[in-house]
XYZ file of C-alpha atoms in Angstrom:
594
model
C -33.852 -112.474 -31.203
C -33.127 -116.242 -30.773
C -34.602 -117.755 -33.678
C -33.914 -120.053 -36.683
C -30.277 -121.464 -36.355
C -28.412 -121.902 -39.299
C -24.967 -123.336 -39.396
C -21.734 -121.599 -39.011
C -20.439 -123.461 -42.235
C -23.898 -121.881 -44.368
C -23.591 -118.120 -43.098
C -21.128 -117.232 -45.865
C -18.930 -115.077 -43.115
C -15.039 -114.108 -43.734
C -12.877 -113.433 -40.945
C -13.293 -109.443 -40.383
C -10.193 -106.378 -40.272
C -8.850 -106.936 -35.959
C -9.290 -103.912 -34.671
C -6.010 -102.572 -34.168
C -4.279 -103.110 -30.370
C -5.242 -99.983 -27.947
C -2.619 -97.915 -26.497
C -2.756 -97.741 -22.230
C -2.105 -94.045 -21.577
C -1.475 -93.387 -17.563
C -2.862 -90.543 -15.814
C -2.663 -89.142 -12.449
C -4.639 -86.664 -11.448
C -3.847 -84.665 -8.082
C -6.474 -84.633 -5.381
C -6.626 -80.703 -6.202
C -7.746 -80.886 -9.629
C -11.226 -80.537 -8.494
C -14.762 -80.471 -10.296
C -17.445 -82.757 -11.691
C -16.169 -83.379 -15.056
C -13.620 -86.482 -15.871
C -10.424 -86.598 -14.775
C -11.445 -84.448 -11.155
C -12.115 -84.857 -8.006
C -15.558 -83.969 -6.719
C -15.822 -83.210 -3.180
C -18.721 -83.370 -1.343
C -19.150 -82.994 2.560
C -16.383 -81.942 5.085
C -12.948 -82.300 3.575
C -10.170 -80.242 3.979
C -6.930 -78.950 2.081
C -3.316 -79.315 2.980
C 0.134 -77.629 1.486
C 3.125 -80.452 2.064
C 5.991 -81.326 0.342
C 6.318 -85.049 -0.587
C 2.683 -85.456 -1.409
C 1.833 -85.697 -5.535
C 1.258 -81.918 -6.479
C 2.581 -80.926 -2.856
C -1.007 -81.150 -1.512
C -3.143 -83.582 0.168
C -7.166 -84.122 1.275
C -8.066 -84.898 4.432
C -11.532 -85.931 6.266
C -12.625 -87.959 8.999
C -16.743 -87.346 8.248
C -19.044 -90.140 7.411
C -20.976 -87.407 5.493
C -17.918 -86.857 2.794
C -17.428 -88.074 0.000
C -14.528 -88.084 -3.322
C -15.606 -88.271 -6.597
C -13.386 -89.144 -9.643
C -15.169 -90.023 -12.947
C -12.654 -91.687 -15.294
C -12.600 -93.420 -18.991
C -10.050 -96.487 -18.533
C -9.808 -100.403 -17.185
C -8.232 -99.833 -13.632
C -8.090 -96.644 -11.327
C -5.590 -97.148 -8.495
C -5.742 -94.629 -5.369
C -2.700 -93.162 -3.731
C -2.784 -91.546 0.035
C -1.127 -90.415 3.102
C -0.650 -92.886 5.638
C 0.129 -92.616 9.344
C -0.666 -93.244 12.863
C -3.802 -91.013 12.559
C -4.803 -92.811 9.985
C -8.586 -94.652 9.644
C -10.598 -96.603 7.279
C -12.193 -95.635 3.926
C -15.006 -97.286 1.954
C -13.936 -97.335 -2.005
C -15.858 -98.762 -4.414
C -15.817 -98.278 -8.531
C -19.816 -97.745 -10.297
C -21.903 -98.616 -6.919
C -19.905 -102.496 -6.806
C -18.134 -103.819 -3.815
C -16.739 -101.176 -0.858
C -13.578 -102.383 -0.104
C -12.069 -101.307 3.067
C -8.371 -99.361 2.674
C -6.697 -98.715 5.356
C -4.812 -95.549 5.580
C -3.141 -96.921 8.781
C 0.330 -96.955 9.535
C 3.357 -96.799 12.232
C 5.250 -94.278 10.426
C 4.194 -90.975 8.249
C 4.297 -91.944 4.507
C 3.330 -89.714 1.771
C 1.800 -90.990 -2.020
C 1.693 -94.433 -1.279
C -0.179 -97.220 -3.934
C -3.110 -98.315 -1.142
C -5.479 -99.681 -3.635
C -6.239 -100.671 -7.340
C -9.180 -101.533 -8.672
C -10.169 -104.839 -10.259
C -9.925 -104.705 -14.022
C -13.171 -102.778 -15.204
C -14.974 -103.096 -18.718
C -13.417 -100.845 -21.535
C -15.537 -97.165 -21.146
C -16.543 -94.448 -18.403
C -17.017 -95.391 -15.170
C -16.923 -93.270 -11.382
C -14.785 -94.084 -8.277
C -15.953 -93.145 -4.935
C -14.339 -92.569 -1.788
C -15.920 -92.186 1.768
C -14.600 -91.969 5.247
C -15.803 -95.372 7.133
C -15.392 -93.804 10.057
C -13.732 -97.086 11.391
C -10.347 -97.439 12.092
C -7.435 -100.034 12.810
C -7.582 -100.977 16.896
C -3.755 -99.363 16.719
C -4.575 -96.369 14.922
C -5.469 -93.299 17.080
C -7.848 -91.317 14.761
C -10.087 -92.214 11.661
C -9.051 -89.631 9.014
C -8.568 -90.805 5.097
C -6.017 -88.706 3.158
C -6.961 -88.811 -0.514
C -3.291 -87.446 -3.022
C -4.122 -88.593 -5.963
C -5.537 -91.402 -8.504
C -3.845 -93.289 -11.488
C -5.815 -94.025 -14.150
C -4.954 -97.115 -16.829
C -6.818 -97.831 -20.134
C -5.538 -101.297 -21.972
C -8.849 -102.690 -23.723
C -8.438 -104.244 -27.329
C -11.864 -105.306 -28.428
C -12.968 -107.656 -30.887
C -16.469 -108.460 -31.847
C -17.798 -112.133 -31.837
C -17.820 -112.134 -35.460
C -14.149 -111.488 -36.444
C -13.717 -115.210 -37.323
C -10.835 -117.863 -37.692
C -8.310 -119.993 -35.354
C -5.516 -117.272 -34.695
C -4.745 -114.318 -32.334
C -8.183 -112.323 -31.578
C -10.814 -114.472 -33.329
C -13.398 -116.636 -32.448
C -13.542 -119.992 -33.603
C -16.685 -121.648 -33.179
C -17.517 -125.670 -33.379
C -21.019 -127.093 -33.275
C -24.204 -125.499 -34.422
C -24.393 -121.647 -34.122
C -26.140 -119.259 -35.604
C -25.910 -115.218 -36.234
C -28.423 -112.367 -35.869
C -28.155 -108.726 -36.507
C -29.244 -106.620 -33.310
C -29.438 -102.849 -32.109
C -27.804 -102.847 -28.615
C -25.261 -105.372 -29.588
C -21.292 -104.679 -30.248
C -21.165 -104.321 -33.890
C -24.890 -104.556 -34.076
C -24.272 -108.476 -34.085
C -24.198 -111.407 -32.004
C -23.766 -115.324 -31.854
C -26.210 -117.956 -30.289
C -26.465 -121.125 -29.972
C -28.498 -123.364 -27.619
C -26.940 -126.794 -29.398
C -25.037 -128.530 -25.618
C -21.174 -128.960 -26.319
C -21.227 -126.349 -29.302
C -18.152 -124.094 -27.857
C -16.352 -120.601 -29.179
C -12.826 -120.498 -28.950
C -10.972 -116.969 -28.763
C -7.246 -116.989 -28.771
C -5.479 -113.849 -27.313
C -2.403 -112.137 -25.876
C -2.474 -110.701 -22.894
C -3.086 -110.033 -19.069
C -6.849 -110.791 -19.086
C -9.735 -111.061 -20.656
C -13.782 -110.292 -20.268
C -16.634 -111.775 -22.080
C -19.787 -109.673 -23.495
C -23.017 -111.487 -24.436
C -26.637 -111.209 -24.403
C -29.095 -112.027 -22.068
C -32.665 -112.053 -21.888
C -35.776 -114.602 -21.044
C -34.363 -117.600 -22.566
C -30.819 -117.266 -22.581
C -29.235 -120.744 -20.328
C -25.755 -120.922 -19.157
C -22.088 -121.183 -20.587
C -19.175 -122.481 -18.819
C -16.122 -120.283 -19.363
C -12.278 -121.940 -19.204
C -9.071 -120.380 -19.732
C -6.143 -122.302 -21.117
C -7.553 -125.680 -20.728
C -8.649 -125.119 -16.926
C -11.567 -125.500 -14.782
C -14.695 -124.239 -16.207
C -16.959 -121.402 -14.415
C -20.105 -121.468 -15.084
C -21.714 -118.221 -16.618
C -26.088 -117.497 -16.411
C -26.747 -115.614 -19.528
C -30.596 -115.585 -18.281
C -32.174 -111.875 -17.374
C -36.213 -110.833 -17.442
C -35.504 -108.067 -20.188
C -33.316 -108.710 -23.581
C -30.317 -107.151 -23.548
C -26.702 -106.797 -25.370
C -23.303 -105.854 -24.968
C -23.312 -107.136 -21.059
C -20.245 -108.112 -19.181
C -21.065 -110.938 -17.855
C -17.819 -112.888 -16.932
C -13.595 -112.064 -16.133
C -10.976 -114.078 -16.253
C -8.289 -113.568 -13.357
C -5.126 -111.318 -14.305
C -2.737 -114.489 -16.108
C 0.586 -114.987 -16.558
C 2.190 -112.805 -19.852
C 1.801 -114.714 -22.847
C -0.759 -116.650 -25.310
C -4.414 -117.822 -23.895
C -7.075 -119.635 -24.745
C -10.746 -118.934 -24.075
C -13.447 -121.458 -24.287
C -16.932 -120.777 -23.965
C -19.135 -124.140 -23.669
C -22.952 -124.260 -24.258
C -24.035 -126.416 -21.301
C -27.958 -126.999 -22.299
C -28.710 -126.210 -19.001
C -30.823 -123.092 -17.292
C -31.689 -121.350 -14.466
C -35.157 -122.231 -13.469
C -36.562 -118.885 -14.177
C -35.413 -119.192 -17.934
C -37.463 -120.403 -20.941
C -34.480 -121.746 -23.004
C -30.655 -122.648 -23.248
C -29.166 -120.394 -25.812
C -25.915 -118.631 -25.155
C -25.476 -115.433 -26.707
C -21.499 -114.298 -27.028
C -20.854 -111.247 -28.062
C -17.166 -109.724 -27.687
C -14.331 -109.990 -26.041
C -11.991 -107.459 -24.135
C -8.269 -108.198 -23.653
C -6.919 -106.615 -21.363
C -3.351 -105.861 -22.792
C -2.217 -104.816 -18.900
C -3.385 -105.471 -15.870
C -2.363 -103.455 -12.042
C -1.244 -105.059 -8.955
C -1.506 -103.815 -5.854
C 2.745 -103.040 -4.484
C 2.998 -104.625 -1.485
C 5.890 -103.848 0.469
C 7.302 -106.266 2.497
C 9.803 -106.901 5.302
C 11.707 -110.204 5.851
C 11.530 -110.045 9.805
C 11.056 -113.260 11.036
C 10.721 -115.144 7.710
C 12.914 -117.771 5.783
C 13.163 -119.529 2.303
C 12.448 -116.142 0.165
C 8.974 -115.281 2.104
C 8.253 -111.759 3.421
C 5.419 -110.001 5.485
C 3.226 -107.930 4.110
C 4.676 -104.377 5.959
C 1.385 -102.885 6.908
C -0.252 -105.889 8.282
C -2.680 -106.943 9.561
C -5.114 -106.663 6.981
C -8.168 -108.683 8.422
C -10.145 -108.139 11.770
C -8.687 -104.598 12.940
C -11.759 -103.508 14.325
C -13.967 -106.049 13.689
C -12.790 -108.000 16.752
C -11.149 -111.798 16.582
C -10.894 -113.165 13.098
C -8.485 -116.160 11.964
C -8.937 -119.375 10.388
C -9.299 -118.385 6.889
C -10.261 -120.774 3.747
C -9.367 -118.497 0.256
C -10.916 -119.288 -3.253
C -9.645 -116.620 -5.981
C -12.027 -116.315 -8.962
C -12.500 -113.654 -11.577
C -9.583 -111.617 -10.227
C -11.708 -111.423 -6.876
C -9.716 -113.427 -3.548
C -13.037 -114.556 -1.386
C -12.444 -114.878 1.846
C -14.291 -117.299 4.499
C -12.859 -116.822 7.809
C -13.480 -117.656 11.482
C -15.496 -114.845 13.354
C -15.192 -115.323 17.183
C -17.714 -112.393 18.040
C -20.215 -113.770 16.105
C -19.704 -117.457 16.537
C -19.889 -117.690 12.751
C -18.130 -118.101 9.589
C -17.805 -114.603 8.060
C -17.084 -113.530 4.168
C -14.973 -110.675 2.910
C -14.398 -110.159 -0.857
C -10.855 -108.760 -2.058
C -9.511 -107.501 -5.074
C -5.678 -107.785 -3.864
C -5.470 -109.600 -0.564
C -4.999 -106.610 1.488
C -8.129 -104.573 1.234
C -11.496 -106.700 2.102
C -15.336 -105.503 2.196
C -17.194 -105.761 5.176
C -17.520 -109.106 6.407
C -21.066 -110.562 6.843
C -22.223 -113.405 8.513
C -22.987 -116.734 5.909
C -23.530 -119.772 8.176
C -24.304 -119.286 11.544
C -24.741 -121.854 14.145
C -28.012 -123.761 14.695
C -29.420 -125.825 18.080
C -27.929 -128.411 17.865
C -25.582 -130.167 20.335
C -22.614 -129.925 18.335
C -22.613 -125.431 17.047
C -22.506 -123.927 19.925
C -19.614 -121.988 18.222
C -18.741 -122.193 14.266
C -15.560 -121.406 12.911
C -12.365 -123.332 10.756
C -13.945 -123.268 7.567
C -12.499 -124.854 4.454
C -13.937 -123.534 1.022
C -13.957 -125.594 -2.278
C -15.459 -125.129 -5.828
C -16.013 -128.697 -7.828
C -16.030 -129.194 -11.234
C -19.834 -128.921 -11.324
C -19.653 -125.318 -10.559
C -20.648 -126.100 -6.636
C -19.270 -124.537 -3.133
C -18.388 -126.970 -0.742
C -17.256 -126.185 3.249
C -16.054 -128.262 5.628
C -16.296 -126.353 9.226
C -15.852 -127.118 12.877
C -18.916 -126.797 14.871
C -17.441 -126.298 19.243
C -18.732 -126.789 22.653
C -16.642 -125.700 25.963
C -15.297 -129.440 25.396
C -15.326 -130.860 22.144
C -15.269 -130.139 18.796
C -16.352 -131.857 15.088
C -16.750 -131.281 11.444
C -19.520 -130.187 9.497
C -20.763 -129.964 5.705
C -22.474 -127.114 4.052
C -22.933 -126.622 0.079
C -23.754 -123.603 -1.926
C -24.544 -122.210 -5.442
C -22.953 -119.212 -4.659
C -20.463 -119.255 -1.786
C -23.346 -117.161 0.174
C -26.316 -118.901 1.130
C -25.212 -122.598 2.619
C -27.133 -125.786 3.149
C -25.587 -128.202 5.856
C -25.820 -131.697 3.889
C -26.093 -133.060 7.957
C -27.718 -132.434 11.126
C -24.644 -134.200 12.590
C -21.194 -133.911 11.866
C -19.656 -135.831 9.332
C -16.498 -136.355 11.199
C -16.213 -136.819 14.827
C -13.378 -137.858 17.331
C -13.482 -141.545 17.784
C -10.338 -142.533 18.102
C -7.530 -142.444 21.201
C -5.266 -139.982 19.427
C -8.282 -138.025 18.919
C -9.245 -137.090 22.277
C -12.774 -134.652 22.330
C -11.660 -132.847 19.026
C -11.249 -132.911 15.024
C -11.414 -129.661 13.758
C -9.126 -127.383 10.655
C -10.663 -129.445 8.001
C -8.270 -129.026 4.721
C -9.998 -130.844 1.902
C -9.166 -131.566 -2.130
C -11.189 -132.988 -4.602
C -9.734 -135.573 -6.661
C -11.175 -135.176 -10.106
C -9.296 -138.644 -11.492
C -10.757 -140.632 -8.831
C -13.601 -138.707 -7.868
C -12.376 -138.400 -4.119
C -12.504 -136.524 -1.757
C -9.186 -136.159 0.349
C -9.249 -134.338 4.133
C -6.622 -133.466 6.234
C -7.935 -132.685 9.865
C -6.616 -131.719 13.163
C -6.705 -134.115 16.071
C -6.290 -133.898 19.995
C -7.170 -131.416 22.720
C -9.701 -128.957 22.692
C -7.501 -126.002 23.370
C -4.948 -126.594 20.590
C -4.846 -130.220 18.844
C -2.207 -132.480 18.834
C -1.231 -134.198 15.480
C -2.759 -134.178 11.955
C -5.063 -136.930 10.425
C -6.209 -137.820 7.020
C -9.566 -139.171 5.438
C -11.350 -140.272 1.993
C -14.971 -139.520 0.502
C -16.621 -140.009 -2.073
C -19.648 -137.888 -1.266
C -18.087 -135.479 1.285
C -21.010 -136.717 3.628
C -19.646 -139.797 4.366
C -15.653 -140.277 5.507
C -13.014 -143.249 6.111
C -10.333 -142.582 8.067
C -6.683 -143.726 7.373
C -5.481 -146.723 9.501
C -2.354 -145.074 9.822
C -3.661 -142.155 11.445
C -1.830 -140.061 12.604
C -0.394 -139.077 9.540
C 1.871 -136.308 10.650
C 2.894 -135.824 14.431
C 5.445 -133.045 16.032
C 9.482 -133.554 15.547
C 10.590 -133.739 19.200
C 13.979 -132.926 17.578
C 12.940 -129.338 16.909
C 12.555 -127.407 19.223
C 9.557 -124.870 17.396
C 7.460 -127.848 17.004
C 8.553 -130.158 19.727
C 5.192 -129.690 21.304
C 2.611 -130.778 18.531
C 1.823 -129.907 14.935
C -1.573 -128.850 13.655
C -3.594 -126.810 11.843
C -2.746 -128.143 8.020
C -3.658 -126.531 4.816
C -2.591 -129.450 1.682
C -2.295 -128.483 -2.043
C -1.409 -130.886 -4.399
C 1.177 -129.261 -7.036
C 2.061 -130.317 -10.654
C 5.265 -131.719 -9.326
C 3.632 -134.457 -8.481
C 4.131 -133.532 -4.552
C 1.256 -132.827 -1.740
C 2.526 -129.624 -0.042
C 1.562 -128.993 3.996
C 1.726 -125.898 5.132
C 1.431 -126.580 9.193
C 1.422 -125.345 12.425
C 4.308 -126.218 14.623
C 4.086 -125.506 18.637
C 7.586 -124.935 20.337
C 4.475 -125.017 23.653
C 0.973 -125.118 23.927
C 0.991 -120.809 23.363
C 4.343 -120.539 21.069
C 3.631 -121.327 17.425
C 5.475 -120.732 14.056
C 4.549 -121.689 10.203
C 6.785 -124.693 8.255
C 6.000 -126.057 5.138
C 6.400 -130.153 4.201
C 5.298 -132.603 1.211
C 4.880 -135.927 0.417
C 4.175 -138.138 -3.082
C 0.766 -139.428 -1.961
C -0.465 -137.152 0.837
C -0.222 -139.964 3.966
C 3.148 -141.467 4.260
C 6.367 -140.108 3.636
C 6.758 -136.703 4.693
C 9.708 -134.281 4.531
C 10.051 -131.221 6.384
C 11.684 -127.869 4.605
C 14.797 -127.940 5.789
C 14.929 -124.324 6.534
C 11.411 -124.611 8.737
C 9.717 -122.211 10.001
C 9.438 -120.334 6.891
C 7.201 -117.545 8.994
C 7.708 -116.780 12.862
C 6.110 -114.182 15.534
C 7.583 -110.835 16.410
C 6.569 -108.003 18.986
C 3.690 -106.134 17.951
C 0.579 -108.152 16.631
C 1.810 -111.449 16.201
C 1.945 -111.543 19.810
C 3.463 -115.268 21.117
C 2.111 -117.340 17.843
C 1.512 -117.033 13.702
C -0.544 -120.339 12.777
C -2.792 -121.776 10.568
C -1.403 -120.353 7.057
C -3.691 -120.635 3.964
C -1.494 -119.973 0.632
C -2.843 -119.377 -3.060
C -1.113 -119.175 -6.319
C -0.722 -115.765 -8.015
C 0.254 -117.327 -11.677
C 0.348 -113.335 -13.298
C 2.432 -112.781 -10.652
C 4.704 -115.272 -10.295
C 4.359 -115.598 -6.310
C 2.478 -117.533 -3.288
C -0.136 -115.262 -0.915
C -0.019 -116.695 1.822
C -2.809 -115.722 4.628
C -1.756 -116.293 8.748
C -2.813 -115.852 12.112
C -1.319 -113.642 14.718
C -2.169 -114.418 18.225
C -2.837 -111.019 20.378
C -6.228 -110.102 21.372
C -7.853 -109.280 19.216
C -6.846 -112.237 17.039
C -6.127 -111.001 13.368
C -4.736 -112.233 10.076
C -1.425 -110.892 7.980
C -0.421 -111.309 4.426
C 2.641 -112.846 3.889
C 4.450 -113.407 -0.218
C 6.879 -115.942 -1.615
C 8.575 -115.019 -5.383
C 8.523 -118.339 -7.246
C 6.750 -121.338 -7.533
C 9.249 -123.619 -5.547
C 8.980 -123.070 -2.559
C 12.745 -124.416 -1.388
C 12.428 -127.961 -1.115
């Protein structure tokens, strides 16, 4: 299959007739338009039938047995379920051809009928089943566990082109370097590119809201890295035991309406089980629209243009005391590493929309030594060279430090230490560094940290540090870099609990904790021009503050990612009631009010 390369500029191909851009029908179909074929639902188990007005179709499912099961087999790229919500409301498990269950939660204070609860990631162009099961879980506040199925919308926008309609404009692949061409059963087209020459890329130039790459794989196939408009790279294994074509093997994250750029990068490198480097592209689906989750929101206790998400919370519900969340968002995916108390680890949940997670499970647990009695406060990073990164907080009764883990995956971790790699040493310090927030400078090959600083219960004041490893760390001089503002009175007390992006602007943005007392917190936002010195507040701070119900006495440690397609901030928070749990909160806009 991967034999005898011949150069692009020998193979005597002309650009080929682009296929001509696909039409996105919408469909609902009612939870009563039953059977096995497409476009029905297909009930299995206990489920029963209700008559109401306000529901699509007037009628609505309803179960509560682990046993049932919801059917829908669909042709399109997104599926997006609609249900009943109320205060009987539980958990279901929904999950598109055997991938990821994702948790939706039917919960809610008030009786709502046909309401958006959960969209699918975009899905590769063809047939494909959706399946919906009663978790029997529920939200701590809700008082039963039944899932009310109304209806699903079904969206098809895939324009394919094959790897072989070729040239430098809209929806052709360019290619540079050595590649070559083979004719293949299996394939799209019955054709496919390869090349195994290191820096040889293909370049596909689109409009639209996303894009997925096909390719081959088999026994000697090495790995691509995949970029979109000039951005980080991912890195993409092409390696599997049996040949293969037509496989989706990488998405880009919804983006921003407009023109992109894809770049696909032969890397010379493998996987160890591989027997070669070749990378083997074979099409490309744009994806001319892509779904979002709505996400209605209420301005209660918020400034500056944010909002709270209105069914909140939407992490730890029954799962006991999560908070302290690090978020990475890749492939359209949010992954989630968060702080779980119960298990005195650092948990993952997977999300396609911030709101609805998969289980969590436990990836780094604590080990023996003096210093994990209790792990939580991760912070997650990918580097350029496709590797996961976490800084953590390892606890005792009395003190508390910073650890380092790495991972190919974001899974399966390997501390880098035995010991921490940052400990309290200083006066300001007291027994505790913990809420690592860390940024990797590519220019300088640096790595920058923001940490917490002070008492065990709740630090004081926020500190800053420099690697070039992430092993080994220098702290600033100066530190503290960022102390409380006597002046106001919701962070009077002390300040902690930092996440620090760095923004085209030039600026270094803190979002922070601010402590009116030791037990009364609220979220404000400040920046500075290098990171350390310098630093103004929002005026309008806090941007996000408690309120009766689950917030309890104190929202803290925020963690905020930007939704380009979208044109907004996510930003992820703590409220304090036991159980401790986190909220959504959004923000329209890149500024953020400075």
């Amino acid at each position: 299959m991967l034999a005898g390369l011949v150069a692009l500029a020998g193979l005597g191909i002309t650009p080929g007739v682009l296929p001509a851009a696909a039409v996105t029908p919408t469909i609902s179909v009612d939870d009563n338009t039953t059977g096995t074929g497409t476009n029905q639902f297909d009930y299995t188990g206990a489920w029963s039938l209700s008559t109401e007005a306000g529901y699509f179709g007037d009628t609505h499912h309803y179960s509560n047995s682990t046993s049932a099961k919801a059917t829908v087999r669909f042709t399109g790229t997104q599926i997006a379920l609609h249900g009943g919500t109320g205060s009987g409301a539980g958990i279901a498990n929904v999950s598109v051809d055997g991938g990821p269950a994702y948790e939706v939660d039917f919960y809610s204070g008030t009786t709502a009928k046909d309401v958006q609860l959960w969209v699918s990631p975009s899905l590769g162009a063809g047939a494909h089943t959706l399946v919906i099961t009663p978790a029997g879980i529920k939200n701590d506040a809700a008082s039963s566990t039944f899932v009310v199925p109304d209806r699903v919308v079904i969206y098809d926008s895939a324009d394919t082109v094959d790897d072989r309609v070729l040239g430098s404009g809209q929806k052709q692949f360019q290619y540079t370097g050595t590649w070559g061409t083979n004719g293949n059963p299996g394939y799209w087209s019955n054709t496919h590119s390869y090349s195994n020459a290191t820096g040889a890329t293909a370049t596909f130039r689109f409009t639209g809201a996303a894009v997925h790459l096909y390719g081959g794989v088999g026994p000697s196939a090495g790995i691509g890295a995949v970029s979109i408009d000039g951005g980080p790279e991912t890195l993409v294994d092409f390696y599997a035991a049996s040949a293969g074509g037509n496989k989706l093997l990488w998405k880009s994250s919804p983006l921003a309406a407009g023109s992109h750029t894809m770049v696909l990068r032969v890397t010379g490198t493998k996987n160890a089980a591989s027997s070669g480097t070749y990378v083997v592209p074979d099409r490309a689906d744009i994806m001319t629209e892509v779904v979002a989750l709505a996400l209605p929101t209420t301005t209660t206790a918020t400034s500056t243009g944010w909002a709270k998400f209105s069914r909140n919370p939407v992490l730890g519900k029954n799962y006991g005391t999560a908070f302290d969340i690090s978020v990475l968002r890749e492939n359209g995916i949010y992954r989630m590493w968060f702080s779980w108390r119960p298990q005195q680890s650092i948990g993952y949940v997977e999300s396609v929309d911030g709101v609805n997670w998969t289980a969590p499970i436990k990836v780094l647990q604590p080990t023996t030594t003096y210093w994990e009695g209790n792990l939580n406060r991760p912070n997650v990073i990918r580097t350029p060279d496709g590797t996961y990164r976490m800084w953590y907080t390892g606890q005792t009764n009395d003190n508390s430090w910073i650890g380092y883990a790495t991972s190919p995956d974001g899974l399966t971790w390997t501390r880098q230490s035995a010991d921490p790699v940052l400990s309290p040493t200083t006066t300001w310090e007291h027994t505790s560094v913990m809420n690592p927030s860390v940024i990797y400078d590519t220019a300088t090959s640096t790595y920058k940290m923001w940490y917490s600083g002070g008492e065990q219960y709740e630090p004081n004041a926020i500190g800053y540090a420099t690697s070039s490893n992430g092993l080994t760390w220098s702290k600033n001089t100066g530190n503290p870099i960022f102390e409380k503002n006597p002046a106001k009175t919701w962070e009077q007390d002390r300040v902690a609990g930092v996440q620090v992006l760095k923004q085209d602007d030039g600026y270094y943005y803190m979002f922070y904790i601010g402590y009116a007392d030791i037990d009364t917190a609220a979220i404000g936002i400040a920046r500075s021009t290098n990171g350390i010195t310098g630093w103004t507040r929002m005026p309008t701070n806090p941007i996000i503050q408690r309120e009766p119900g689950w917030e309890c006495n104190a929202v803290y440690k925020p963690y905020a990612v930007w939704e380009a397609e979208a044109n907004r901030w996510k930003l992820w928070y703590n409220g304090r009631c036991a159980p401790e749990q986190v909220g959504l909160a959004v923000h329209p806009g890149l500024s953020l009010g400075f």
